[in-house]
Amino acid sequence: MEPHQPQSTPKPSSLRWQILRRALLRRPSDSEFAGDSNDNISLEKVSRRTRRGFNLIPCHVVNDGGEDPDSLSKRDVCYRYTLPLPNAPELFLRQRWEDRVDLNDFEVCNRYNIDNTGLVCQWPSEDVLAYYCMSHLDNFRNKRVIELGSGYGLAGFVIAVAAEALEVVISDGNPQVVDYIQHNININSAALGSTKVKPLILHWDQHDASNISGSFDIIVASDCTFFKKFHKGLARTIRCLLKEHGPSEALLFSPKRDDSLDKFLLEVEASGMHFTITEAYDAEIWRRHKSIINGDHCWPNYEPDHCYPLLVSITR
């Protein structure tokens, strides 16, 4: 009799390809993965993504808010965000379903040397950034603000509808994402008041920002330090965009992700800027963070190093 061979554990790289395969299959049937229960468990372990995140801003899938249901493609959905603020207007964001990806998305990434993360979903750090901005609206009043690497731009839109900012520029390097931003500006136009809101394609490793150099009082960004190859370009872009005269500040929310954040901060220093890091920057976010650590199962495989965003303040 041959000895029993222990079942091998799939490599993380193999599991990530399985995640990509599932995303590319638009409507995977239940039966297709019925025999892959062990792989399903492994996939949950390798992926730290969550649909709820810290669940700070209530949102629901809707077919109203100025969106004609027939105009939504099969890969798009409209979310209605209810901001927990007195008399705040509802916010509508059209974006991709989280499981709808096509090969053209990767072709665009290769063509422009950009990543696809802003198109995939609304990431938890963006939710944290938006909630933090709601708690500090006075900081943005009558200010010129830009969001970098915005994805669908939840934080930028929150500032635009609630903070009475002078101008909000919502930028991303992916032209497909910026198309969604423009669409969302259009469907939320009645809620923007006198705030000027613009979309912008902005690549950090190029000189796209030269015509808006020194223009902004505040820069906001979330989870933008993941890819180390973009660190130098991001630091240069921040220095370029911040106002040279008078107070200006960049507010970044980023998990440590091993040494990724530390390496970015070395680039910040090399650019001649200064930074501070705050771990407990909001009582409610900190409470939810601690609750998850202590056993709340709303976020499977939560790891603070990879999931909890630190607040990084950068000044010239």
PDB file of C-alpha atoms in Angstrom:
ATOM      1  CA  MET A   1       0.000   0.000   0.000  1.00  0.00           C
ATOM      2  CA  GLU A   2       1.335   3.411  -0.914  1.00  0.00           C
ATOM      3  CA  PRO A   3       1.738   5.867   1.978  1.00  0.00           C
ATOM      4  CA  HIS A   4      -0.874   8.616   2.238  1.00  0.00           C
ATOM      5  CA  GLN A   5       0.309  11.800   0.577  1.00  0.00           C
ATOM      6  CA  PRO A   6      -0.717  14.956   2.439  1.00  0.00           C
ATOM      7  CA  GLN A   7      -2.701  17.415   0.346  1.00  0.00           C
ATOM      8  CA  SER A   8      -0.471  20.249  -0.798  1.00  0.00           C
ATOM      9  CA  THR A   9      -1.343  23.827   0.076  1.00  0.00           C
ATOM     10  CA  PRO A  10      -1.828  26.053  -2.964  1.00  0.00           C
ATOM     11  CA  LYS A  11       0.750  28.792  -3.382  1.00  0.00           C
ATOM     12  CA  PRO A  12      -0.455  32.389  -2.857  1.00  0.00           C
ATOM     13  CA  SER A  13       0.393  33.221  -6.479  1.00  0.00           C
ATOM     14  CA  SER A  14      -1.834  30.378  -7.666  1.00  0.00           C
ATOM     15  CA  LEU A  15      -4.643  31.540  -5.410  1.00  0.00           C
ATOM     16  CA  ARG A  16      -4.420  35.099  -6.707  1.00  0.00           C
ATOM     17  CA  TRP A  17      -4.753  33.811 -10.271  1.00  0.00           C
ATOM     18  CA  GLN A  18      -7.895  32.009  -9.150  1.00  0.00           C
ATOM     19  CA  ILE A  19      -9.245  35.312  -7.785  1.00  0.00           C
ATOM     20  CA  LEU A  20      -8.536  36.925 -11.167  1.00  0.00           C
ATOM     21  CA  ARG A  21     -10.227  34.007 -12.952  1.00  0.00           C
ATOM     22  CA  ARG A  22     -13.354  34.476 -10.870  1.00  0.00           C
ATOM     23  CA  ALA A  23     -13.400  38.193 -11.641  1.00  0.00           C
ATOM     24  CA  LEU A  24     -13.136  37.546 -15.376  1.00  0.00           C
ATOM     25  CA  LEU A  25     -16.007  35.051 -15.300  1.00  0.00           C
ATOM     26  CA  ARG A  26     -18.984  37.361 -15.153  1.00  0.00           C
ATOM     27  CA  ARG A  27     -21.535  34.962 -13.706  1.00  0.00           C
ATOM     28  CA  PRO A  28     -19.843  31.911 -12.222  1.00  0.00           C
ATOM     29  CA  SER A  29     -22.367  29.218 -11.439  1.00  0.00           C
ATOM     30  CA  ASP A  30     -22.579  27.669  -8.013  1.00  0.00           C
ATOM     31  CA  SER A  31     -21.911  24.254  -9.476  1.00  0.00           C
ATOM     32  CA  GLU A  32     -18.709  25.388 -11.139  1.00  0.00           C
ATOM     33  CA  PHE A  33     -16.949  25.785  -7.798  1.00  0.00           C
ATOM     34  CA  ALA A  34     -18.948  23.232  -5.835  1.00  0.00           C
ATOM     35  CA  GLY A  35     -16.017  20.843  -5.700  1.00  0.00           C
ATOM     36  CA  ASP A  36     -13.501  23.521  -4.756  1.00  0.00           C
ATOM     37  CA  SER A  37     -14.385  24.042  -1.091  1.00  0.00           C
ATOM     38  CA  ASN A  38     -10.778  23.791   0.040  1.00  0.00           C
ATOM     39  CA  ASP A  39      -9.731  26.291  -2.605  1.00  0.00           C
ATOM     40  CA  ASN A  40     -12.559  28.595  -1.523  1.00  0.00           C
ATOM     41  CA  ILE A  41     -11.224  28.585   2.022  1.00  0.00           C
ATOM     42  CA  SER A  42      -7.703  29.249   0.755  1.00  0.00           C
ATOM     43  CA  LEU A  43      -8.930  32.092  -1.441  1.00  0.00           C
ATOM     44  CA  GLU A  44     -10.538  33.713   1.573  1.00  0.00           C
ATOM     45  CA  LYS A  45      -7.236  33.458   3.407  1.00  0.00           C
ATOM     46  CA  VAL A  46      -5.124  35.033   0.685  1.00  0.00           C
ATOM     47  CA  SER A  47      -7.521  37.910  -0.033  1.00  0.00           C
ATOM     48  CA  ARG A  48      -7.994  40.652   2.572  1.00  0.00           C
ATOM     49  CA  ARG A  49     -10.624  42.508   0.574  1.00  0.00           C
ATOM     50  CA  THR A  50     -13.990  43.084   2.158  1.00  0.00           C
ATOM     51  CA  ARG A  51     -17.215  44.550   0.872  1.00  0.00           C
ATOM     52  CA  ARG A  52     -18.113  46.228   4.166  1.00  0.00           C
ATOM     53  CA  GLY A  53     -14.747  47.501   5.370  1.00  0.00           C
ATOM     54  CA  PHE A  54     -15.214  49.688   8.425  1.00  0.00           C
ATOM     55  CA  ASN A  55     -18.810  50.325   7.287  1.00  0.00           C
ATOM     56  CA  LEU A  56     -18.669  54.029   8.151  1.00  0.00           C
ATOM     57  CA  ILE A  57     -20.942  55.508   5.479  1.00  0.00           C
ATOM     58  CA  PRO A  58     -24.225  53.686   4.722  1.00  0.00           C
ATOM     59  CA  CYS A  59     -24.742  52.884   1.056  1.00  0.00           C
ATOM     60  CA  HIS A  60     -27.210  50.865  -0.999  1.00  0.00           C
ATOM     61  CA  VAL A  61     -27.576  49.761  -4.591  1.00  0.00           C
ATOM     62  CA  VAL A  62     -30.278  51.866  -6.235  1.00  0.00           C
ATOM     63  CA  ASN A  63     -31.868  52.570  -9.590  1.00  0.00           C
ATOM     64  CA  ASP A  64     -32.718  56.184  -8.869  1.00  0.00           C
ATOM     65  CA  GLY A  65     -30.718  59.336  -8.211  1.00  0.00           C
ATOM     66  CA  GLY A  66     -30.872  60.536 -11.787  1.00  0.00           C
ATOM     67  CA  GLU A  67     -29.704  57.210 -13.197  1.00  0.00           C
ATOM     68  CA  ASP A  68     -31.864  55.635 -15.866  1.00  0.00           C
ATOM     69  CA  PRO A  69     -31.797  51.896 -15.040  1.00  0.00           C
ATOM     70  CA  ASP A  70     -31.675  51.124 -18.760  1.00  0.00           C
ATOM     71  CA  SER A  71     -28.514  53.241 -19.090  1.00  0.00           C
ATOM     72  CA  LEU A  72     -26.530  51.064 -16.686  1.00  0.00           C
ATOM     73  CA  SER A  73     -24.423  48.477 -18.471  1.00  0.00           C
ATOM     74  CA  LYS A  74     -24.325  44.949 -17.119  1.00  0.00           C
ATOM     75  CA  ARG A  75     -21.004  45.692 -15.457  1.00  0.00           C
ATOM     76  CA  ASP A  76     -22.106  48.944 -13.738  1.00  0.00           C
ATOM     77  CA  VAL A  77     -24.104  49.704 -10.623  1.00  0.00           C
ATOM     78  CA  CYS A  78     -25.261  52.894  -8.903  1.00  0.00           C
ATOM     79  CA  TYR A  79     -24.726  53.291  -5.147  1.00  0.00           C
ATOM     80  CA  ARG A  80     -26.590  55.797  -3.005  1.00  0.00           C
ATOM     81  CA  TYR A  81     -24.502  57.043  -0.057  1.00  0.00           C
ATOM     82  CA  THR A  82     -26.340  58.521   2.914  1.00  0.00           C
ATOM     83  CA  LEU A  83     -23.924  60.867   4.644  1.00  0.00           C
ATOM     84  CA  PRO A  84     -24.353  60.913   8.454  1.00  0.00           C
ATOM     85  CA  LEU A  85     -24.545  64.715   8.525  1.00  0.00           C
ATOM     86  CA  PRO A  86     -27.447  67.083   9.216  1.00  0.00           C
ATOM     87  CA  ASN A  87     -29.205  68.172   6.003  1.00  0.00           C
ATOM     88  CA  ALA A  88     -26.580  66.481   3.850  1.00  0.00           C
ATOM     89  CA  PRO A  89     -27.692  65.598   0.326  1.00  0.00           C
ATOM     90  CA  GLU A  90     -27.566  61.997  -0.800  1.00  0.00           C
ATOM     91  CA  LEU A  91     -24.606  61.114  -2.963  1.00  0.00           C
ATOM     92  CA  PHE A  92     -24.873  58.845  -6.014  1.00  0.00           C
ATOM     93  CA  LEU A  93     -21.827  57.090  -7.454  1.00  0.00           C
ATOM     94  CA  ARG A  94     -21.896  54.935 -10.539  1.00  0.00           C
ATOM     95  CA  GLN A  95     -19.155  52.339 -10.507  1.00  0.00           C
ATOM     96  CA  ARG A  96     -18.320  48.788 -11.505  1.00  0.00           C
ATOM     97  CA  TRP A  97     -19.788  45.751  -9.894  1.00  0.00           C
ATOM     98  CA  GLU A  98     -16.913  44.302  -7.893  1.00  0.00           C
ATOM     99  CA  ASP A  99     -16.947  41.073  -9.921  1.00  0.00           C
ATOM    100  CA  ARG A 100     -17.058  42.673 -13.377  1.00  0.00           C
ATOM    101  CA  VAL A 101     -13.680  42.915 -15.092  1.00  0.00           C
ATOM    102  CA  ASP A 102     -12.846  42.521 -18.772  1.00  0.00           C
ATOM    103  CA  LEU A 103      -9.619  42.116 -20.692  1.00  0.00           C
ATOM    104  CA  ASN A 104      -9.822  45.669 -22.051  1.00  0.00           C
ATOM    105  CA  ASP A 105      -9.198  46.906 -18.491  1.00  0.00           C
ATOM    106  CA  PHE A 106      -5.798  45.220 -18.471  1.00  0.00           C
ATOM    107  CA  GLU A 107      -5.002  46.493 -21.965  1.00  0.00           C
ATOM    108  CA  VAL A 108      -5.596  50.077 -20.753  1.00  0.00           C
ATOM    109  CA  CYS A 109      -3.338  49.473 -17.740  1.00  0.00           C
ATOM    110  CA  ASN A 110      -0.525  48.225 -19.972  1.00  0.00           C
ATOM    111  CA  ARG A 111      -0.926  51.093 -22.432  1.00  0.00           C
ATOM    112  CA  TYR A 112      -0.699  53.812 -19.768  1.00  0.00           C
ATOM    113  CA  ASN A 113       1.572  51.961 -17.287  1.00  0.00           C
ATOM    114  CA  ILE A 114      -1.030  52.307 -14.545  1.00  0.00           C
ATOM    115  CA  ASP A 115      -2.672  49.947 -12.084  1.00  0.00           C
ATOM    116  CA  ASN A 116      -6.260  48.750 -12.112  1.00  0.00           C
ATOM    117  CA  THR A 117      -7.053  49.098  -8.399  1.00  0.00           C
ATOM    118  CA  GLY A 118      -9.257  52.179  -8.722  1.00  0.00           C
ATOM    119  CA  LEU A 119     -11.580  50.374 -11.119  1.00  0.00           C
ATOM    120  CA  VAL A 120     -11.935  47.195  -9.066  1.00  0.00           C
ATOM    121  CA  CYS A 121     -13.942  48.454  -6.086  1.00  0.00           C
ATOM    122  CA  GLN A 122     -14.309  51.095  -3.392  1.00  0.00           C
ATOM    123  CA  TRP A 123     -11.434  50.267  -1.014  1.00  0.00           C
ATOM    124  CA  PRO A 124     -11.816  50.515   2.797  1.00  0.00           C
ATOM    125  CA  SER A 125      -9.208  53.278   3.167  1.00  0.00           C
ATOM    126  CA  GLU A 126     -11.316  55.503   0.895  1.00  0.00           C
ATOM    127  CA  ASP A 127     -14.273  54.998   3.230  1.00  0.00           C
ATOM    128  CA  VAL A 128     -12.038  56.014   6.166  1.00  0.00           C
ATOM    129  CA  LEU A 129     -10.754  59.081   4.325  1.00  0.00           C
ATOM    130  CA  ALA A 130     -14.299  60.179   3.443  1.00  0.00           C
ATOM    131  CA  TYR A 131     -15.492  59.708   7.021  1.00  0.00           C
ATOM    132  CA  TYR A 132     -12.507  61.626   8.412  1.00  0.00           C
ATOM    133  CA  CYS A 133     -13.196  64.496   6.008  1.00  0.00           C
ATOM    134  CA  MET A 134     -16.809  64.625   7.216  1.00  0.00           C
ATOM    135  CA  SER A 135     -15.523  65.022  10.771  1.00  0.00           C
ATOM    136  CA  HIS A 136     -13.265  67.940   9.760  1.00  0.00           C
ATOM    137  CA  LEU A 137     -15.356  69.883   7.261  1.00  0.00           C
ATOM    138  CA  ASP A 138     -14.093  73.259   8.485  1.00  0.00           C
ATOM    139  CA  ASN A 139     -10.602  72.336   7.277  1.00  0.00           C
ATOM    140  CA  PHE A 140     -11.837  72.310   3.674  1.00  0.00           C
ATOM    141  CA  ARG A 141     -14.129  75.352   3.660  1.00  0.00           C
ATOM    142  CA  ASN A 142     -13.124  77.870   0.968  1.00  0.00           C
ATOM    143  CA  LYS A 143     -10.083  75.747   0.110  1.00  0.00           C
ATOM    144  CA  ARG A 144      -8.776  74.286  -3.140  1.00  0.00           C
ATOM    145  CA  VAL A 145      -8.598  70.501  -2.723  1.00  0.00           C
ATOM    146  CA  ILE A 146      -7.365  67.656  -4.917  1.00  0.00           C
ATOM    147  CA  GLU A 147      -7.804  63.926  -4.362  1.00  0.00           C
ATOM    148  CA  LEU A 148      -5.001  61.779  -5.799  1.00  0.00           C
ATOM    149  CA  GLY A 149      -5.495  58.199  -6.966  1.00  0.00           C
ATOM    150  CA  SER A 150      -9.153  58.690  -6.221  1.00  0.00           C
ATOM    151  CA  GLY A 151     -10.748  55.640  -7.782  1.00  0.00           C
ATOM    152  CA  TYR A 152     -14.438  56.518  -7.841  1.00  0.00           C
ATOM    153  CA  GLY A 153     -13.697  59.487  -5.589  1.00  0.00           C
ATOM    154  CA  LEU A 154     -15.968  58.990  -2.590  1.00  0.00           C
ATOM    155  CA  ALA A 155     -13.863  61.311  -0.393  1.00  0.00           C
ATOM    156  CA  GLY A 156     -13.613  63.982  -3.074  1.00  0.00           C
ATOM    157  CA  PHE A 157     -17.368  63.957  -3.596  1.00  0.00           C
ATOM    158  CA  VAL A 158     -18.021  64.086   0.161  1.00  0.00           C
ATOM    159  CA  ILE A 159     -15.850  67.206   0.415  1.00  0.00           C
ATOM    160  CA  ALA A 160     -17.573  68.675  -2.635  1.00  0.00           C
ATOM    161  CA  VAL A 161     -21.141  68.244  -1.347  1.00  0.00           C
ATOM    162  CA  ALA A 162     -20.599  68.898   2.370  1.00  0.00           C
ATOM    163  CA  ALA A 163     -17.590  71.145   3.033  1.00  0.00           C
ATOM    164  CA  GLU A 164     -18.283  74.289   0.964  1.00  0.00           C
ATOM    165  CA  ALA A 165     -14.847  73.996  -0.606  1.00  0.00           C
ATOM    166  CA  LEU A 166     -13.868  76.488  -3.273  1.00  0.00           C
ATOM    167  CA  GLU A 167     -12.740  73.797  -5.717  1.00  0.00           C
ATOM    168  CA  VAL A 168     -12.369  70.014  -5.642  1.00  0.00           C
ATOM    169  CA  VAL A 169     -10.334  68.192  -8.291  1.00  0.00           C
ATOM    170  CA  ILE A 170     -10.850  64.419  -8.325  1.00  0.00           C
ATOM    171  CA  SER A 171      -7.932  62.746 -10.110  1.00  0.00           C
ATOM    172  CA  ASP A 172      -6.801  59.281 -11.120  1.00  0.00           C
ATOM    173  CA  GLY A 173      -4.279  57.915 -13.598  1.00  0.00           C
ATOM    174  CA  ASN A 174      -6.768  55.531 -15.215  1.00  0.00           C
ATOM    175  CA  PRO A 175      -8.823  57.218 -17.970  1.00  0.00           C
ATOM    176  CA  GLN A 176     -11.630  54.692 -17.517  1.00  0.00           C
ATOM    177  CA  VAL A 177     -11.935  55.704 -13.866  1.00  0.00           C
ATOM    178  CA  VAL A 178     -11.915  59.399 -14.777  1.00  0.00           C
ATOM    179  CA  ASP A 179     -14.812  58.759 -17.158  1.00  0.00           C
ATOM    180  CA  TYR A 180     -16.805  57.450 -14.183  1.00  0.00           C
ATOM    181  CA  ILE A 181     -15.806  60.521 -12.145  1.00  0.00           C
ATOM    182  CA  GLN A 182     -17.117  62.845 -14.858  1.00  0.00           C
ATOM    183  CA  HIS A 183     -20.361  60.887 -15.038  1.00  0.00           C
ATOM    184  CA  ASN A 184     -20.763  61.125 -11.265  1.00  0.00           C
ATOM    185  CA  ILE A 185     -20.119  64.869 -11.322  1.00  0.00           C
ATOM    186  CA  ASN A 186     -22.971  65.154 -13.802  1.00  0.00           C
ATOM    187  CA  ILE A 187     -25.495  63.121 -11.797  1.00  0.00           C
ATOM    188  CA  ASN A 188     -24.630  64.922  -8.527  1.00  0.00           C
ATOM    189  CA  SER A 189     -24.520  68.437 -10.002  1.00  0.00           C
ATOM    190  CA  ALA A 190     -27.525  69.651  -7.995  1.00  0.00           C
ATOM    191  CA  ALA A 191     -25.789  68.727  -4.709  1.00  0.00           C
ATOM    192  CA  LEU A 192     -22.470  70.453  -5.459  1.00  0.00           C
ATOM    193  CA  GLY A 193     -23.675  73.991  -4.756  1.00  0.00           C
ATOM    194  CA  SER A 194     -21.095  76.645  -5.627  1.00  0.00           C
ATOM    195  CA  THR A 195     -18.141  74.256  -5.321  1.00  0.00           C
ATOM    196  CA  LYS A 196     -16.318  73.815  -8.620  1.00  0.00           C
ATOM    197  CA  VAL A 197     -15.679  70.087  -9.176  1.00  0.00           C
ATOM    198  CA  LYS A 198     -13.436  68.772 -11.960  1.00  0.00           C
ATOM    199  CA  PRO A 199     -12.125  65.369 -13.048  1.00  0.00           C
ATOM    200  CA  LEU A 200      -8.455  65.035 -13.982  1.00  0.00           C
ATOM    201  CA  ILE A 201      -6.265  62.324 -15.501  1.00  0.00           C
ATOM    202  CA  LEU A 202      -3.042  62.609 -13.520  1.00  0.00           C
ATOM    203  CA  HIS A 203      -0.030  60.290 -13.771  1.00  0.00           C
ATOM    204  CA  TRP A 204       2.421  60.729 -10.933  1.00  0.00           C
ATOM    205  CA  ASP A 205       5.523  59.754 -12.910  1.00  0.00           C
ATOM    206  CA  GLN A 206       4.927  62.324 -15.654  1.00  0.00           C
ATOM    207  CA  HIS A 207       4.707  66.104 -15.759  1.00  0.00           C
ATOM    208  CA  ASP A 208       0.934  66.371 -16.059  1.00  0.00           C
ATOM    209  CA  ALA A 209       0.758  68.587 -12.967  1.00  0.00           C
ATOM    210  CA  SER A 210       2.936  71.421 -14.284  1.00  0.00           C
ATOM    211  CA  ASN A 211      -0.039  73.654 -15.151  1.00  0.00           C
ATOM    212  CA  ILE A 212      -1.538  73.294 -11.653  1.00  0.00           C
ATOM    213  CA  SER A 213       1.719  73.462  -9.702  1.00  0.00           C
ATOM    214  CA  GLY A 214       1.383  75.132  -6.297  1.00  0.00           C
ATOM    215  CA  SER A 215      -2.406  75.329  -6.619  1.00  0.00           C
ATOM    216  CA  PHE A 216      -3.823  73.401  -3.676  1.00  0.00           C
ATOM    217  CA  ASP A 217      -4.383  74.072  -0.007  1.00  0.00           C
ATOM    218  CA  ILE A 218      -5.118  70.407   0.754  1.00  0.00           C
ATOM    219  CA  ILE A 219      -4.313  67.111  -0.948  1.00  0.00           C
ATOM    220  CA  VAL A 220      -6.157  63.959   0.123  1.00  0.00           C
ATOM    221  CA  ALA A 221      -5.437  60.368  -0.867  1.00  0.00           C
ATOM    222  CA  SER A 222      -6.085  56.857   0.381  1.00  0.00           C
ATOM    223  CA  ASP A 223      -4.123  53.613  -0.035  1.00  0.00           C
ATOM    224  CA  CYS A 224      -1.822  55.108  -2.652  1.00  0.00           C
ATOM    225  CA  THR A 225       1.486  53.728  -1.341  1.00  0.00           C
ATOM    226  CA  PHE A 226       0.948  50.053  -2.199  1.00  0.00           C
ATOM    227  CA  PHE A 227       3.072  50.023  -5.378  1.00  0.00           C
ATOM    228  CA  LYS A 228       6.662  50.955  -4.563  1.00  0.00           C
ATOM    229  CA  LYS A 229       7.509  51.852  -8.159  1.00  0.00           C
ATOM    230  CA  PHE A 230       5.160  54.858  -7.861  1.00  0.00           C
ATOM    231  CA  HIS A 231       6.575  56.175  -4.546  1.00  0.00           C
ATOM    232  CA  LYS A 232       8.990  58.684  -6.029  1.00  0.00           C
ATOM    233  CA  GLY A 233       6.430  60.026  -8.488  1.00  0.00           C
ATOM    234  CA  LEU A 234       3.772  60.355  -5.784  1.00  0.00           C
ATOM    235  CA  ALA A 235       6.124  62.274  -3.468  1.00  0.00           C
ATOM    236  CA  ARG A 236       7.134  64.606  -6.317  1.00  0.00           C
ATOM    237  CA  THR A 237       3.492  65.172  -7.268  1.00  0.00           C
ATOM    238  CA  ILE A 238       2.548  66.083  -3.706  1.00  0.00           C
ATOM    239  CA  ARG A 239       5.403  68.576  -3.464  1.00  0.00           C
ATOM    240  CA  CYS A 240       4.481  70.029  -6.838  1.00  0.00           C
ATOM    241  CA  LEU A 241       0.780  70.500  -6.052  1.00  0.00           C
ATOM    242  CA  LEU A 242       0.966  71.936  -2.530  1.00  0.00           C
ATOM    243  CA  LYS A 243       0.866  75.733  -2.245  1.00  0.00           C
ATOM    244  CA  GLU A 244       4.292  77.224  -1.688  1.00  0.00           C
ATOM    245  CA  HIS A 245       3.060  80.250   0.264  1.00  0.00           C
ATOM    246  CA  GLY A 246       0.708  79.949   3.191  1.00  0.00           C
ATOM    247  CA  PRO A 247      -0.337  76.774   4.996  1.00  0.00           C
ATOM    248  CA  SER A 248      -0.901  73.651   2.887  1.00  0.00           C
ATOM    249  CA  GLU A 249      -1.067  69.971   3.753  1.00  0.00           C
ATOM    250  CA  ALA A 250      -1.444  66.507   2.243  1.00  0.00           C
ATOM    251  CA  LEU A 251      -3.538  63.974   4.173  1.00  0.00           C
ATOM    252  CA  LEU A 252      -2.853  60.364   3.223  1.00  0.00           C
ATOM    253  CA  PHE A 253      -4.540  57.306   4.718  1.00  0.00           C
ATOM    254  CA  SER A 254      -2.421  54.219   4.148  1.00  0.00           C
ATOM    255  CA  PRO A 255      -1.860  50.874   5.884  1.00  0.00           C
ATOM    256  CA  LYS A 256       1.770  50.032   6.645  1.00  0.00           C
ATOM    257  CA  ARG A 257       1.768  46.972   4.313  1.00  0.00           C
ATOM    258  CA  ASP A 258       5.089  45.629   5.587  1.00  0.00           C
ATOM    259  CA  ASP A 259       7.724  48.242   4.596  1.00  0.00           C
ATOM    260  CA  SER A 260       5.761  49.886   1.780  1.00  0.00           C
ATOM    261  CA  LEU A 261       4.626  52.961   3.736  1.00  0.00           C
ATOM    262  CA  ASP A 262       8.062  53.371   5.338  1.00  0.00           C
ATOM    263  CA  LYS A 263       9.756  53.353   1.945  1.00  0.00           C
ATOM    264  CA  PHE A 264       7.334  55.965   0.640  1.00  0.00           C
ATOM    265  CA  LEU A 265       8.083  58.208   3.608  1.00  0.00           C
ATOM    266  CA  LEU A 266      11.791  58.006   2.759  1.00  0.00           C
ATOM    267  CA  GLU A 267      10.882  59.503  -0.618  1.00  0.00           C
ATOM    268  CA  VAL A 268       8.872  62.209   1.148  1.00  0.00           C
ATOM    269  CA  GLU A 269      11.943  63.165   3.174  1.00  0.00           C
ATOM    270  CA  ALA A 270      14.170  63.002   0.104  1.00  0.00           C
ATOM    271  CA  SER A 271      11.802  65.495  -1.556  1.00  0.00           C
ATOM    272  CA  GLY A 272      12.435  67.966   1.267  1.00  0.00           C
ATOM    273  CA  MET A 273       9.024  67.617   2.905  1.00  0.00           C
ATOM    274  CA  HIS A 274       8.007  66.783   6.466  1.00  0.00           C
ATOM    275  CA  PHE A 275       5.526  64.248   7.780  1.00  0.00           C
ATOM    276  CA  THR A 276       3.788  63.086  10.932  1.00  0.00           C
ATOM    277  CA  ILE A 277       1.975  59.774  11.488  1.00  0.00           C
ATOM    278  CA  THR A 278      -1.132  59.394  13.662  1.00  0.00           C
ATOM    279  CA  GLU A 279      -2.522  55.982  14.561  1.00  0.00           C
ATOM    280  CA  ALA A 280      -5.642  56.884  16.589  1.00  0.00           C
ATOM    281  CA  TYR A 281      -6.993  59.867  14.622  1.00  0.00           C
ATOM    282  CA  ASP A 282     -10.739  59.284  15.069  1.00  0.00           C
ATOM    283  CA  ALA A 283     -12.577  57.758  18.044  1.00  0.00           C
ATOM    284  CA  GLU A 284     -15.210  55.901  15.991  1.00  0.00           C
ATOM    285  CA  ILE A 285     -12.770  54.468  13.452  1.00  0.00           C
ATOM    286  CA  TRP A 286     -10.465  53.395  16.275  1.00  0.00           C
ATOM    287  CA  ARG A 287     -13.383  51.730  18.088  1.00  0.00           C
ATOM    288  CA  ARG A 288     -14.305  49.708  15.014  1.00  0.00           C
ATOM    289  CA  HIS A 289     -10.665  48.790  14.407  1.00  0.00           C
ATOM    290  CA  LYS A 290     -10.355  47.469  17.965  1.00  0.00           C
ATOM    291  CA  SER A 291     -13.677  45.646  17.715  1.00  0.00           C
ATOM    292  CA  ILE A 292     -12.518  43.737  14.634  1.00  0.00           C
ATOM    293  CA  ILE A 293      -9.215  42.842  16.299  1.00  0.00           C
ATOM    294  CA  ASN A 294     -11.096  41.586  19.364  1.00  0.00           C
ATOM    295  CA  GLY A 295     -13.295  39.147  17.490  1.00  0.00           C
ATOM    296  CA  ASP A 296     -15.900  40.944  15.397  1.00  0.00           C
ATOM    297  CA  HIS A 297     -16.209  38.663  12.366  1.00  0.00           C
ATOM    298  CA  CYS A 298     -17.446  41.347   9.953  1.00  0.00           C
ATOM    299  CA  TRP A 299     -14.017  41.418   8.255  1.00  0.00           C
ATOM    300  CA  PRO A 300     -12.482  37.959   7.683  1.00  0.00           C
ATOM    301  CA  ASN A 301      -8.678  37.840   7.827  1.00  0.00           C
ATOM    302  CA  TYR A 302      -8.332  41.396   9.108  1.00  0.00           C
ATOM    303  CA  GLU A 303      -4.684  42.257   9.709  1.00  0.00           C
ATOM    304  CA  PRO A 304      -3.905  45.766  11.000  1.00  0.00           C
ATOM    305  CA  ASP A 305      -0.639  45.941   9.055  1.00  0.00           C
ATOM    306  CA  HIS A 306      -2.486  45.470   5.767  1.00  0.00           C
ATOM    307  CA  CYS A 307      -5.964  46.773   6.574  1.00  0.00           C
ATOM    308  CA  TYR A 308      -5.876  49.619   9.094  1.00  0.00           C
ATOM    309  CA  PRO A 309      -4.904  52.934   7.478  1.00  0.00           C
ATOM    310  CA  LEU A 310      -2.599  55.285   9.368  1.00  0.00           C
ATOM    311  CA  LEU A 311      -3.014  59.029   8.923  1.00  0.00           C
ATOM    312  CA  VAL A 312       0.051  60.608   7.334  1.00  0.00           C
ATOM    313  CA  SER A 313       0.198  64.418   7.270  1.00  0.00           C
ATOM    314  CA  ILE A 314       2.739  65.869   4.818  1.00  0.00           C
ATOM    315  CA  THR A 315       3.818  69.509   4.663  1.00  0.00           C
ATOM    316  CA  ARG A 316       6.426  71.405   2.651  1.00  0.00           C
TER     317      ARG A 316
END
